[in-house]
Structure formats: C-alpha cells, structure tokens
Coordinates of C-alpha atoms in Angstrom, one line a residue:
M1 CA -6.4 -18.4 -0.9
T2 CA -6.3 -14.9 0.8
R3 CA -3.7 -12.5 -0.5
K4 CA -1.3 -11.0 2.2
V5 CA -0.7 -7.5 1.7
T6 CA 1.8 -5.2 3.9
V7 CA 1.2 -1.5 3.8
L8 CA 3.6 0.9 5.3
G9 CA 2.0 4.3 5.4
S10 CA 0.5 7.2 7.2
L11 CA -2.6 7.1 10.1
N12 CA -4.5 10.4 10.2
S13 CA -7.2 11.8 12.2
D14 CA -9.4 13.7 9.7
T15 CA -11.4 16.7 10.2
I16 CA -13.9 17.2 7.2
L17 CA -14.9 20.8 6.7
H18 CA -17.9 21.1 4.5
I19 CA -18.0 24.5 2.6
D20 CA -19.4 25.9 -0.3
H21 CA -16.4 27.0 -2.1
L22 CA -12.7 27.3 -1.3
P23 CA -12.2 30.7 0.5
V24 CA -10.2 33.6 -0.9
Q25 CA -7.5 35.3 0.9
G26 CA -8.9 37.4 3.6
E27 CA -12.4 35.7 3.2
T28 CA -14.4 34.4 6.4
M29 CA -16.7 31.7 5.5
A30 CA -19.5 29.8 7.4
M31 CA -19.1 26.0 7.1
S32 CA -22.4 23.9 6.4
D33 CA -21.2 21.0 8.4
A34 CA -18.0 19.5 9.9
S35 CA -17.1 15.8 10.7
T36 CA -14.2 13.7 11.7
A37 CA -13.4 10.1 10.6
P38 CA -10.1 7.9 10.6
G39 CA -7.9 8.5 7.6
G40 CA -4.3 8.8 6.2
K41 CA -3.5 7.5 2.7
G42 CA -1.9 4.3 4.1
A43 CA -4.7 3.5 6.6
N44 CA -7.3 4.2 3.9
Q45 CA -5.5 2.0 1.3
A46 CA -5.0 -0.9 3.8
V47 CA -8.8 -0.7 4.9
A48 CA -9.8 -0.9 1.2
A49 CA -7.3 -3.7 0.6
Q50 CA -8.8 -5.6 3.9
R51 CA -12.6 -4.9 2.8
L52 CA -11.8 -6.3 -0.6
G53 CA -10.7 -9.7 0.4
A54 CA -6.9 -9.3 1.6
Q55 CA -5.3 -9.8 4.9
V56 CA -3.5 -6.6 5.5
H57 CA -0.4 -5.9 8.1
F58 CA 0.3 -2.1 8.5
I59 CA 3.8 -0.6 9.4
G60 CA 3.2 3.0 10.9
A61 CA 3.0 5.2 13.8
V62 CA 0.6 6.9 16.0
G63 CA 0.9 9.1 19.2
Q64 CA 0.3 8.0 22.6
D65 CA -3.1 10.1 22.6
Q66 CA -6.8 9.5 21.9
N67 CA -6.6 10.0 18.2
G68 CA -4.0 7.4 18.2
E69 CA -6.3 4.9 20.0
L70 CA -9.2 5.9 17.6
L71 CA -7.2 5.1 14.6
L72 CA -5.8 1.8 16.0
N73 CA -9.3 0.6 17.0
A74 CA -10.5 1.5 13.6
L75 CA -7.9 -0.5 12.0
Q76 CA -8.7 -3.5 14.2
A77 CA -12.2 -3.4 13.6
D78 CA -11.7 -4.1 10.0
G79 CA -9.3 -6.9 10.8
V80 CA -6.0 -5.3 9.6
D81 CA -2.9 -6.4 11.6
T82 CA -1.5 -3.3 13.9
T83 CA 1.4 -5.1 15.5
H84 CA 3.8 -3.0 13.5
I85 CA 2.2 0.3 14.4
A86 CA 4.6 2.3 16.9
Q87 CA 2.7 4.4 19.6
L88 CA 5.1 7.4 20.3
A89 CA 5.5 9.3 23.1
N90 CA 6.2 13.3 22.8
V91 CA 4.5 13.6 19.4
G92 CA 0.9 13.8 18.3
T93 CA -1.0 11.4 15.7
G94 CA -1.0 12.7 12.4
A95 CA -4.0 15.0 11.2
A96 CA -5.6 15.9 8.1
Y97 CA -7.9 19.0 7.5
I98 CA -10.0 18.4 4.4
L99 CA -11.7 21.2 2.7
L100 CA -14.7 19.7 1.3
E101 CA -16.7 21.8 -1.7
S102 CA -20.3 21.6 -2.4
D103 CA -19.3 20.0 -6.2
S104 CA -17.5 16.8 -3.9
N105 CA -14.0 18.2 -4.7
N106 CA -11.6 18.5 -2.0
T107 CA -8.5 20.3 -0.7
I108 CA -6.4 18.6 2.2
L109 CA -4.0 20.0 4.5
I110 CA -1.8 17.6 6.2
L111 CA 0.1 17.7 9.6
G112 CA 2.5 14.7 9.5
G113 CA 3.0 14.3 13.3
A114 CA 4.1 10.6 14.2
N115 CA 3.9 9.5 10.6
Q116 CA 7.1 11.5 10.1
Q117 CA 8.9 9.5 12.8
V118 CA 8.3 6.3 11.0
S119 CA 11.9 4.8 10.6
E120 CA 14.1 2.3 9.1
T121 CA 14.0 0.6 12.6
N122 CA 10.2 0.4 12.4
V123 CA 10.6 -1.4 9.1
D124 CA 13.3 -3.7 10.0
E125 CA 11.2 -4.9 13.0
A126 CA 8.7 -5.9 10.5
E127 CA 11.2 -7.7 8.2
K128 CA 9.4 -11.2 8.3
T129 CA 6.0 -9.6 7.8
I130 CA 7.2 -7.9 4.6
Q131 CA 9.1 -10.6 3.1
S132 CA 6.1 -13.1 4.0
S133 CA 3.7 -10.9 2.0
E134 CA 2.8 -11.1 -1.6
V135 CA 2.5 -7.2 -2.0
L136 CA 3.8 -4.3 -0.3
V137 CA 2.3 -1.0 -0.6
A138 CA 3.6 2.4 0.2
Q139 CA 3.0 6.1 0.0
F140 CA 4.8 9.5 0.5
E141 CA 3.1 10.5 3.9
T142 CA 5.9 8.8 5.8
P143 CA 9.8 9.3 5.2
I144 CA 11.2 8.0 1.9
V145 CA 14.2 6.3 3.6
A146 CA 11.8 3.9 5.3
T147 CA 9.9 3.3 2.2
L148 CA 13.4 2.6 0.5
Q149 CA 14.3 0.3 3.1
A150 CA 11.1 -1.5 2.9
F151 CA 11.2 -2.1 -0.5
K152 CA 14.7 -3.5 -0.4
L153 CA 13.3 -6.3 2.1
A154 CA 10.4 -6.8 -0.2
K155 CA 12.6 -7.2 -3.4
S156 CA 15.1 -9.5 -1.8
A157 CA 12.3 -11.9 -1.1
G158 CA 10.6 -11.3 -4.4
V159 CA 7.7 -9.5 -3.2
M160 CA 5.5 -7.0 -5.7
T161 CA 6.1 -3.3 -4.7
I162 CA 3.3 -0.7 -5.3
L163 CA 4.6 2.8 -5.0
N164 CA 1.6 5.7 -4.5
P165 CA 3.9 8.6 -5.0
A166 CA 1.4 10.9 -2.9
P167 CA 1.9 13.6 -2.2
G168 CA 3.9 14.3 -5.1
H169 CA 7.8 14.4 -5.1
K170 CA 10.2 15.7 -7.6
D171 CA 13.2 14.1 -6.3
I172 CA 12.4 10.4 -5.8
P173 CA 15.7 8.4 -5.3
K174 CA 16.7 6.3 -8.2
E175 CA 17.2 3.3 -6.2
L176 CA 13.6 3.3 -4.9
L177 CA 12.1 3.7 -8.5
G178 CA 14.4 0.7 -9.4
L179 CA 12.7 -1.3 -6.7
T180 CA 9.2 -0.3 -7.7
D181 CA 7.1 -2.7 -9.9
L182 CA 4.3 -0.3 -10.1
I183 CA 3.9 3.3 -9.8
T184 CA 0.6 4.9 -9.3
P185 CA 0.7 8.7 -9.6
N186 CA -2.4 10.7 -10.5
E187 CA -1.9 13.5 -13.0
T188 CA -0.5 16.0 -10.9
E189 CA 1.7 13.9 -9.2
A190 CA 3.1 12.6 -12.7
E191 CA 3.9 16.2 -13.7
I192 CA 5.7 16.8 -10.4
I193 CA 7.7 13.6 -10.9
T194 CA 8.4 14.1 -14.6
G195 CA 8.0 17.9 -15.3
I196 CA 5.6 16.7 -18.1
P197 CA 2.1 18.4 -17.7
V198 CA -0.3 15.4 -18.2
N199 CA -3.5 16.5 -20.2
D200 CA -3.8 14.1 -23.2
D201 CA -2.8 10.9 -24.7
I202 CA 0.6 12.0 -25.8
S203 CA 1.7 13.6 -22.4
M204 CA 0.1 10.6 -20.6
T205 CA 2.7 8.5 -22.8
N206 CA 5.5 10.8 -22.6
A207 CA 5.1 10.9 -18.7
S208 CA 4.9 7.0 -18.4
N209 CA 8.2 6.7 -20.6
K210 CA 9.8 9.1 -18.2
M211 CA 8.8 7.2 -15.2
Q212 CA 10.1 4.2 -16.8
E213 CA 13.3 5.8 -17.7
M214 CA 13.7 6.7 -14.1
G215 CA 13.6 3.3 -13.2
A216 CA 10.0 2.1 -12.2
K217 CA 8.7 -0.7 -14.3
N218 CA 5.2 -0.2 -14.8
V219 CA 2.7 2.6 -14.7
I220 CA -0.7 3.6 -13.8
I221 CA -1.5 7.3 -14.1
T222 CA -5.2 7.9 -12.6
L223 CA -7.4 10.6 -13.7
G224 CA -9.8 11.1 -11.3
E225 CA -13.4 11.0 -13.0
R226 CA -11.7 10.3 -16.5
G227 CA -10.2 7.0 -15.5
A228 CA -6.7 5.6 -15.9
Y229 CA -3.8 5.3 -18.1
Y230 CA -1.6 2.2 -18.0
Q231 CA 1.7 1.5 -19.5
L232 CA 3.7 -1.9 -18.9
A233 CA 7.4 -2.8 -18.9
D234 CA 6.7 -4.6 -22.4
G235 CA 5.4 -1.8 -24.0
H236 CA 1.6 -2.9 -23.6
H237 CA -0.5 0.3 -22.8
G238 CA -4.3 1.6 -22.7
F239 CA -6.7 3.6 -21.1
E240 CA -9.6 2.3 -19.0
P241 CA -12.3 5.1 -18.3
A242 CA -13.9 5.6 -15.0
L243 CA -17.5 4.9 -14.3
K244 CA -19.9 7.6 -14.1
V245 CA -21.7 8.0 -11.1
K246 CA -22.8 11.0 -8.8
A247 CA -20.0 11.8 -6.3
V248 CA -20.6 13.1 -2.8
D249 CA -17.1 13.2 -1.7
T250 CA -13.9 12.2 -3.6
T251 CA -11.9 11.7 -0.2
A252 CA -10.2 8.4 -0.3
A253 CA -11.1 7.5 -3.9
G254 CA -7.7 7.2 -5.0
D255 CA -6.5 5.2 -1.9
T256 CA -9.5 2.7 -2.6
F257 CA -8.2 2.2 -6.2
I258 CA -4.7 1.3 -4.9
G259 CA -5.8 -0.8 -2.3
A260 CA -8.3 -2.9 -4.7
L261 CA -5.2 -3.0 -7.0
A262 CA -3.2 -4.7 -4.4
T263 CA -5.8 -7.4 -3.7
K264 CA -5.9 -8.2 -7.3
L265 CA -2.9 -7.4 -9.3
A266 CA -0.9 -10.5 -10.5
P267 CA 3.1 -9.8 -10.1
D268 CA 3.5 -10.5 -14.1
M269 CA 0.6 -7.9 -14.5
T270 CA -1.0 -10.1 -16.8
N271 CA -4.6 -9.2 -15.3
L272 CA -3.8 -5.6 -15.1
V273 CA -6.8 -4.4 -17.2
E274 CA -9.2 -6.6 -15.3
S275 CA -7.6 -5.1 -11.7
V276 CA -7.8 -1.7 -12.9
R277 CA -11.5 -2.2 -13.7
F278 CA -12.0 -3.9 -10.4
A279 CA -10.3 -1.0 -8.9
S280 CA -12.3 1.8 -10.8
A281 CA -15.4 0.0 -9.6
A282 CA -14.3 0.2 -5.9
S283 CA -13.6 4.0 -6.4
A284 CA -16.9 4.6 -7.9
L285 CA -18.5 3.4 -4.9
T286 CA -16.2 5.2 -2.3
V287 CA -17.3 8.6 -3.9
Q288 CA -20.7 8.2 -3.5
G289 CA -20.4 8.0 0.2
A290 CA -19.0 10.6 2.7
G291 CA -15.8 10.4 4.7
A292 CA -12.5 8.4 4.0
Q293 CA -12.8 5.1 5.6
P294 CA -16.6 5.1 6.3
S295 CA -17.0 5.2 2.4
I296 CA -14.8 2.5 1.2
P297 CA -16.7 -0.6 0.0
T298 CA -16.5 -4.2 1.1
L299 CA -16.2 -6.9 -1.2
K300 CA -19.8 -7.9 -0.4
K301 CA -20.9 -4.4 -1.5
M302 CA -18.8 -4.7 -4.8
K303 CA -20.8 -8.1 -5.5
E304 CA -24.2 -6.6 -5.0
V305 CA -23.8 -3.7 -7.6

C-alpha cells in the first residue's frame, strides 16, 4: 500500500553558480558554469518521497510568474499533488542562489518570496489532506505559524510529524516541538537550536538530550559525509555511517534523506535503523549528480545499485 505523505514547505527556482572557491570580500571571480533547476527544501523533500514510493501532497505558494509555473510543472511531472499550492499575485516565486565549489560543497542564499506568504489559512484549506496522511513533513523556509497549525491538525488525527529545522532557528516554539515526533537537524542546526557545538559522540548525545527536553520525542542529527546519529524517546541511540562515494554536488542530499525517511519510517520508530540506512543510500546517489531535484533518485534506481 502506497504511503500518503504531505509536505508543507518551500519552492525555489535554483540558480547554481559553479566556482572554484568562495570569494573573499572585494574579490571578483569568474564562474566555470551556471545552471538553473527546480528546488526549495520542501519541494526537494516532496520529490524525493514521491520518487521513492510515496504519494505526496504539497502545501506551499509560488508567484504568478514564469518560475512559479516551472516549479508547479516540475512537481506535477513527478506525480506530486499540487492542489494546495497557492499562486499569489504581487509577489515573486522563491529563489535560491547556490555557490557550488569545486570540492562539491555549497553555500546557499535564499530569497523567500512567495514562500514567506504561506499562512495558517493555506494550511486550514488542506486540513482533510493533512489528516488523511500518514506523515506530515515541514521545514523552516515557510513561516513557523503555518507549520504549528499544520502540526496541530496532524496530531489531532494521529499523523506522524517530521520537523526538519532548516534553516536553523534558535527560538522554536515549545508547542511546536511538543507536537514533533521526529526532529532532523544537521550538526549546525542542532547547535543553533541547543547552543551545544556538535563535534563528537558526547556532544551529539547532549544536543539530542536537550532537544528532547525541549519537547521533541525522537532525534536524528545528520552529519553529512560522516553519517547520522539517532536518539529515540525510549533512550535507544546509535550512529549510522554514511556510504562513501565521490560527491559531485551535495545540494539536496539532506532533503533526499528526509524524503526517503518519510517513505519508510514507522510511527513507533521500530524500523528507524533500516530507514536511516535507506535514506543514507538515497542521499549517496543524490550527491553523485548535479542540481537539486535532477539528482534525486527513483526507487527503481535505488534497486539497481
């Protein structure tokens, strides 16, 4: 049976600038290449979940412009339901400018645009969709008030909630964390949330403890090419190393991880280790391709490797 996943999140038109290294202040630098692709953390996660076997419904907003049409068409081409994506007048579609260095690492600048106009009203209009889902996923590229409303609706119907706190936010409402079944920061976001630098086993445990004290039930801290640390509500914890591959572009690797998790993870977390391994494998495939959504693998591709 196909799992129904709802994603509340951002849609961005990505411009990828290929550079040798990050410029220093005052430096003029030639680019080796430039390209565009559909993106946004929410959209990337939705595409990952859809390609990996879920039926995904999306809640978000774009502008009434060419980029908005392109992003809607891209989601629809993957089979994502876009019924609850608002098309707003007088505001541009969100945009991201990705500085991709020659070592495959990236730095990203975000222009929120229509993403910042997603409201509680948009969420309420999707109430039936949320409450008939098995999983609700959200990030922080759309307003927190909308996420809080969505999580309230989800938990009132027993829907599992996954919060990807990206970009990092140090003042996450306690009420939102209390409605969060799984929080999935990377090490930088975990430090922003908890104030604890995450750089070894002890700090991963301490940061996870802090997030659980703040209200989140279960925690996964992703650590890029190193792997992922997990800590469950029952105290069970561990570390799963990442697969070693040659990275071309790390854009959307974390989003692929979240989308893959949403397709597999059981509400009682009993298959968490298996789900993390699946998500890590999907991310490993993503970093071997260029661009955000173009590099996200399908379930068929996963089975071939």
